[in-house]
XYZ file of C-alpha atoms in Angstrom:
413
model
C 23.790 3.556 10.910
C 21.035 0.931 10.670
C 17.453 1.719 9.611
C 14.838 -1.060 9.690
C 11.789 -0.655 7.433
C 8.897 -2.591 8.987
C 5.629 -3.641 7.351
C 3.656 -6.220 5.366
C 6.052 -6.519 2.458
C 6.832 -9.385 0.118
C 3.253 -10.663 0.355
C 2.209 -9.957 -3.236
C 0.709 -6.490 -2.685
C 2.317 -4.198 -5.272
C 1.264 -1.037 -3.441
C 2.932 -2.050 -0.193
C 6.127 -3.094 -1.949
C 6.113 0.117 -3.980
C 5.941 2.157 -0.768
C 8.877 0.172 0.607
C 10.984 0.813 -2.490
C 10.119 4.512 -2.543
C 11.184 4.972 1.082
C 14.357 2.937 0.619
C 15.326 5.064 -2.398
C 14.652 8.304 -0.523
C 16.784 7.172 2.416
C 19.655 5.964 0.242
C 19.787 9.306 -1.560
C 20.149 11.165 1.730
C 22.153 8.664 3.795
C 24.195 6.378 1.543
C 26.173 5.398 4.656
C 23.108 3.821 6.300
C 22.360 0.105 6.314
C 18.763 -0.415 5.125
C 17.037 -3.584 6.336
C 13.419 -4.684 5.829
C 11.485 -6.579 8.541
C 8.529 -8.320 6.921
C 6.613 -11.617 6.665
C 8.344 -12.748 3.432
C 11.975 -11.559 3.486
C 13.062 -13.836 0.625
C 10.602 -12.150 -1.759
C 11.773 -8.664 -0.779
C 15.421 -9.586 -1.233
C 14.852 -11.182 -4.654
C 12.376 -8.629 -6.022
C 13.648 -5.363 -4.515
C 17.230 -6.160 -3.552
C 16.725 -5.034 0.056
C 18.345 -7.071 2.826
C 15.515 -8.483 4.947
C 14.645 -10.263 8.186
C 11.500 -12.255 8.936
C 8.695 -11.333 11.332
C 7.147 -14.804 11.401
C 7.100 -16.999 14.504
C 10.487 -18.709 15.067
C 10.419 -22.486 14.612
C 11.837 -24.610 17.426
C 14.062 -27.124 15.688
C 15.570 -30.300 17.076
C 13.914 -33.252 18.766
C 14.726 -32.208 22.333
C 13.542 -28.611 21.862
C 10.343 -29.707 20.127
C 9.659 -32.301 22.842
C 10.169 -29.821 25.695
C 7.998 -27.263 23.935
C 5.135 -29.773 23.709
C 5.563 -30.988 27.293
C 5.570 -27.421 28.605
C 2.352 -26.590 26.716
C 4.297 -24.614 24.085
C 5.233 -21.968 26.649
C 8.925 -21.840 25.581
C 7.871 -21.260 21.968
C 5.551 -18.438 23.010
C 8.294 -16.770 25.057
C 10.781 -17.033 22.177
C 8.150 -15.640 19.814
C 7.536 -12.709 22.169
C 11.231 -11.868 22.565
C 12.349 -12.524 18.991
C 11.691 -8.950 17.720
C 14.102 -7.636 20.375
C 16.797 -9.981 19.094
C 16.062 -9.057 15.472
C 16.168 -5.300 16.094
C 19.304 -5.252 18.227
C 21.646 -2.612 16.830
C 18.934 -0.696 14.934
C 19.065 3.096 15.162
C 15.585 3.583 13.698
C 12.522 1.459 12.958
C 10.491 3.163 10.227
C 7.079 2.193 8.852
C 7.003 3.348 5.204
C 3.462 4.177 4.184
C 0.785 1.527 3.477
C -2.607 1.287 5.173
C -0.761 0.404 8.365
C -3.299 1.223 11.053
C -6.411 -0.659 10.001
C -7.687 -4.207 10.451
C -8.806 -4.983 6.890
C -9.125 -8.781 6.695
C -7.079 -9.182 9.903
C -7.779 -10.801 13.278
C -6.543 -8.980 16.410
C -3.929 -11.610 17.302
C -2.552 -11.482 13.760
C -1.012 -8.367 12.252
C -2.343 -5.826 14.834
C -0.619 -7.697 17.680
C 2.484 -8.142 15.534
C 2.663 -4.361 15.055
C 2.535 -3.713 18.793
C 5.194 -6.352 19.549
C 7.661 -4.928 17.025
C 7.037 -1.316 18.055
C 7.616 -2.244 21.707
C 10.807 -4.038 20.693
C 11.995 -0.930 18.828
C 11.648 1.167 21.957
C 13.261 -1.497 24.160
C 16.408 -1.632 21.998
C 16.641 2.172 22.009
C 15.726 2.734 18.349
C 13.769 5.760 17.152
C 10.294 4.781 15.893
C 8.637 6.593 12.969
C 5.358 6.033 11.101
C 5.766 7.842 7.763
C 2.863 8.719 5.393
C 0.721 5.903 6.723
C -2.991 5.304 6.291
C -5.241 4.757 9.311
C -8.736 3.407 9.832
C -11.144 1.952 10.073
C -10.238 -0.355 12.968
C -13.420 -2.242 13.680
C -12.406 -4.813 16.275
C -11.927 -3.366 19.824
C -8.857 -5.509 20.532
C -7.231 -4.527 17.215
C -7.964 -0.909 18.090
C -6.199 -1.333 21.449
C -3.103 -2.917 19.879
C -2.775 -0.378 17.063
C -3.352 2.744 19.171
C -0.849 1.469 21.736
C 1.713 1.068 18.936
C 1.012 4.566 17.610
C 1.620 6.080 21.063
C 5.158 4.687 21.053
C 6.237 6.737 18.014
C 8.806 9.503 18.015
C 7.376 10.674 14.666
C 4.022 10.172 12.945
C 2.707 11.412 9.626
C -0.357 10.420 7.632
C -1.094 10.272 3.915
C -4.412 12.116 4.301
C -6.303 14.282 6.770
C -8.947 11.601 7.302
C -6.331 9.173 8.650
C -4.981 11.780 11.045
C -8.449 12.784 12.225
C -9.367 9.134 12.743
C -6.398 8.639 15.061
C -7.069 11.920 16.891
C -10.559 10.614 17.711
C -8.854 7.567 19.241
C -6.696 9.834 21.406
C -3.507 9.786 19.321
C -2.041 13.261 18.842
C -3.931 16.520 18.791
C -4.148 17.141 15.076
C -0.561 18.405 14.871
C 0.922 15.334 13.183
C 1.961 16.064 9.616
C -0.073 15.096 6.534
C 2.155 14.205 3.588
C 1.495 12.535 0.203
C 1.626 8.778 -0.214
C 5.189 7.525 -0.646
C 4.401 5.967 -4.041
C 4.337 9.490 -5.491
C 8.142 9.448 -5.069
C 8.588 6.502 -7.437
C 10.057 7.140 -10.867
C 7.335 6.588 -13.499
C 7.970 4.680 -16.720
C 9.249 6.749 -19.672
C 6.399 8.646 -21.309
C 5.569 7.566 -24.832
C 3.362 9.568 -27.205
C 0.040 7.886 -27.812
C -2.154 8.584 -30.857
C -5.494 10.280 -30.301
C -8.226 7.778 -31.130
C -11.984 7.570 -30.852
C -11.507 4.150 -29.252
C -10.281 4.459 -25.681
C -8.222 2.022 -23.639
C -9.863 1.677 -20.247
C -7.982 0.253 -17.281
C -10.366 -1.623 -14.998
C -9.019 -2.765 -11.663
C -10.463 -6.089 -10.541
C -10.106 -7.094 -6.919
C -10.763 -10.315 -5.020
C -12.980 -8.359 -2.641
C -15.251 -10.290 -0.290
C -15.904 -7.811 2.506
C -13.914 -6.109 5.244
C -13.752 -9.230 7.422
C -11.775 -12.082 5.909
C -13.969 -15.153 5.346
C -17.041 -13.456 6.801
C -20.461 -15.084 6.833
C -21.560 -13.418 3.592
C -18.145 -13.002 1.965
C -18.929 -15.093 -1.131
C -22.214 -13.262 -1.623
C -20.375 -9.916 -1.513
C -17.767 -11.203 -3.962
C -20.343 -12.583 -6.429
C -22.382 -9.371 -6.405
C -19.266 -7.261 -6.971
C -17.949 -9.497 -9.758
C -21.323 -9.564 -11.514
C -21.474 -5.790 -11.757
C -17.809 -5.377 -12.733
C -18.164 -7.964 -15.493
C -21.314 -6.220 -16.741
C -19.439 -2.926 -16.854
C -16.506 -4.455 -18.739
C -18.928 -6.032 -21.213
C -20.583 -2.641 -21.749
C -17.166 -1.057 -22.451
C -16.320 -3.769 -24.964
C -19.671 -3.393 -26.709
C -18.985 0.355 -26.959
C -15.839 -0.526 -28.915
C -13.277 0.305 -26.229
C -10.208 -1.743 -25.378
C -10.130 -2.930 -21.770
C -6.977 -3.624 -19.784
C -7.529 -5.545 -16.525
C -5.450 -4.174 -13.636
C -4.585 -5.793 -10.302
C -2.823 -4.710 -7.143
C -2.314 -7.937 -5.222
C -1.446 -11.510 -6.125
C -4.811 -12.549 -4.652
C -6.592 -10.525 -7.354
C -5.640 -13.126 -9.955
C -8.681 -15.073 -8.766
C -10.921 -12.174 -9.796
C -9.165 -11.922 -13.178
C -9.839 -15.601 -13.922
C -13.492 -15.317 -12.937
C -13.984 -12.153 -14.983
C -12.452 -13.776 -18.065
C -14.585 -16.914 -17.665
C -17.812 -14.907 -17.428
C -16.937 -12.579 -20.292
C -15.894 -15.391 -22.620
C -19.105 -17.248 -21.801
C -21.368 -14.309 -22.666
C -19.558 -12.272 -25.343
C -18.302 -13.088 -28.812
C -14.611 -13.836 -29.409
C -14.433 -10.658 -31.481
C -15.382 -8.540 -28.447
C -13.244 -10.404 -25.907
C -10.237 -10.038 -28.205
C -10.132 -6.394 -27.058
C -9.376 -7.570 -23.488
C -5.758 -7.120 -22.383
C -4.446 -9.109 -19.414
C -0.801 -8.815 -18.338
C 0.151 -9.944 -14.811
C 1.979 -7.367 -12.679
C 4.273 -8.013 -9.738
C 5.593 -4.500 -9.042
C 4.155 -1.015 -8.857
C 6.435 0.044 -11.720
C 4.825 -2.613 -13.952
C 1.392 -1.374 -12.862
C 2.360 2.195 -13.779
C 3.613 0.990 -17.153
C 0.209 -0.559 -17.837
C -1.731 2.463 -16.612
C 0.413 4.638 -18.903
C -1.171 2.746 -21.810
C -4.723 3.633 -20.741
C -6.914 6.697 -21.237
C -9.283 6.271 -18.267
C -8.948 4.113 -15.130
C -11.581 2.502 -12.898
C -9.831 1.310 -9.748
C -10.479 -0.202 -6.320
C -7.007 -0.819 -4.894
C -5.630 2.341 -3.283
C -2.308 2.295 -5.125
C -4.050 1.776 -8.456
C -5.674 5.127 -7.702
C -2.293 6.616 -6.691
C -0.645 5.433 -9.914
C -3.484 6.779 -12.058
C -3.121 10.187 -10.410
C 0.664 10.118 -10.709
C 0.323 9.398 -14.434
C -2.487 11.972 -14.779
C -5.166 9.516 -15.907
C -8.815 10.396 -15.259
C -10.269 7.822 -12.910
C -13.290 6.527 -11.069
C -12.790 4.888 -7.684
C -14.762 1.867 -6.471
C -13.193 1.899 -3.020
C -13.728 -0.203 0.076
C -12.486 2.404 2.581
C -12.355 6.149 3.083
C -8.746 6.323 1.841
C -9.735 6.311 -1.849
C -12.334 9.018 -1.330
C -9.846 11.117 0.647
C -7.265 10.920 -2.127
C -9.784 11.940 -4.784
C -10.834 14.917 -2.679
C -7.208 16.058 -2.510
C -7.146 16.113 -6.306
C -10.544 17.791 -6.571
C -12.250 14.809 -8.254
C -15.654 15.144 -6.651
C -18.369 12.856 -7.932
C -16.006 10.189 -9.317
C -16.275 7.549 -6.603
C -18.589 4.882 -5.219
C -18.338 2.167 -2.581
C -17.295 -1.218 -3.876
C -20.043 -3.147 -2.070
C -23.040 -1.203 -3.322
C -22.005 0.795 -6.383
C -24.676 1.590 -8.947
C -23.864 0.283 -12.428
C -25.776 2.991 -14.294
C -24.069 5.706 -12.254
C -20.688 4.110 -12.989
C -21.391 4.337 -16.712
C -22.306 8.011 -16.339
C -19.128 8.677 -14.341
C -17.061 6.976 -17.022
C -18.592 9.045 -19.816
C -17.990 12.230 -17.864
C -14.366 11.288 -17.085
C -13.798 10.439 -20.753
C -15.210 13.747 -21.934
C -13.229 15.785 -19.361
C -9.980 13.822 -19.415
C -7.797 16.731 -20.613
C -9.120 19.068 -17.908
C -8.798 16.363 -15.247
C -5.198 15.608 -16.250
C -4.308 19.316 -16.027
C -5.890 19.512 -12.567
C -3.894 16.479 -11.389
C -0.660 17.993 -12.668
C -1.241 21.220 -10.708
C -2.137 19.486 -7.436
C 0.696 16.938 -7.511
C 3.446 19.286 -8.737
C 4.826 19.828 -5.226
C 4.432 16.293 -3.893
C 8.067 15.258 -4.381
C 9.405 18.293 -2.538
C 7.085 17.576 0.383
C 8.205 13.941 0.529
C 11.879 14.947 0.527
C 11.221 17.512 3.286
C 9.467 14.814 5.310
C 12.389 12.422 4.847
C 14.803 15.069 6.072
C 12.636 15.716 9.140
C 12.633 12.002 9.972
C 16.389 11.727 9.519
C 16.894 14.550 12.009
C 15.954 11.994 14.657
C 19.191 10.144 13.859
C 22.770 11.092 14.737
C 24.552 13.147 12.089
C 26.686 11.202 9.588
C 30.417 11.192 10.376
C 32.405 14.023 8.836
C 34.805 12.937 6.133
C 38.507 13.470 6.639
C 40.014 15.812 4.058
C 43.077 14.178 2.518
C 45.938 16.667 2.446
C 48.611 16.829 -0.216
C 52.101 15.761 0.882
C 53.814 18.590 2.743
C 50.633 20.629 3.177
C 50.176 22.172 6.631
C 47.555 20.554 8.843
C 44.716 22.665 10.221
C 44.961 20.808 13.519
């Protein structure tokens, strides 16, 4: 039995890799006989960091002088054909191709001929090799470019199974003609991850606030006003962090992608240039490379302000009051599931004074908010296991084990 987990993994996004690990663990618990393989842009990173056997989705390189020469002479047509057919070769022998979570069906900082086209090629290949195709607890929308929308909706139509991590994602795809609102809505896969061991923390007047910083420069990568968007966002985030430090709170900077390190450096530079060393000494910066490490850091906070979706997921999983500065509907949808109305703003035009008010309210109500999170999320694991079992029903049953008989015992055959 061979199951291929397909997605943008190994690229430095802790949320994506956390979803991959959660799905792999769920599958291994139910089908230890299955071979789990990851198809992703950076297979070496997945193998070294998560211990999952992996294959690459990148364009094959034509090696050798003769092959390279012919490829150039023939206007690179042989290379394009090999690139088009390579997913079929890679997926040969797969029984299922499964997309584990992530914001799979959107075009955030993507061009149509990039990841959206890649998704369609690999989904077509899955069907051509006879594998079952499943999108499990994925996020969807927005898809702003018409060509990206065509590629991604075509891929979604090929599925044998689809489920979404929120109602908004499902409704978005229904508006694009995918399904009729009957596809399942199930929690994000990261809720299945084992959290770090809980440690008692002393009650103090001084709070530790986790502030997620993100290298956000707009929905379109390298857009015309991307640097302006980034500078405006960073200016307000730094002002908020400075206000927290002046209030006497400790501040722990959180990230969710390797690209966010740029924002961390810029925030530290600005804060050290404007605040005293005594205040900046209350800043805590520890790089994270996995979602487990992110959860460990969030466990040491009292309140979280987050932009990355899986920062929000981890805060909810660990029952930390939070404010979302999101760049898409997915953050808002998740907060609505928990009942946290009035604790979110959009990352591009959030109001600093309102953010301070939201923080003070979350701080004052943190016990009540934590209790509310515990009630809402109590059944998430059972729902994720039920979803896994429904997906596995698409596969042939595992072989029955032979019962070893004692010497001389009569056979039932």
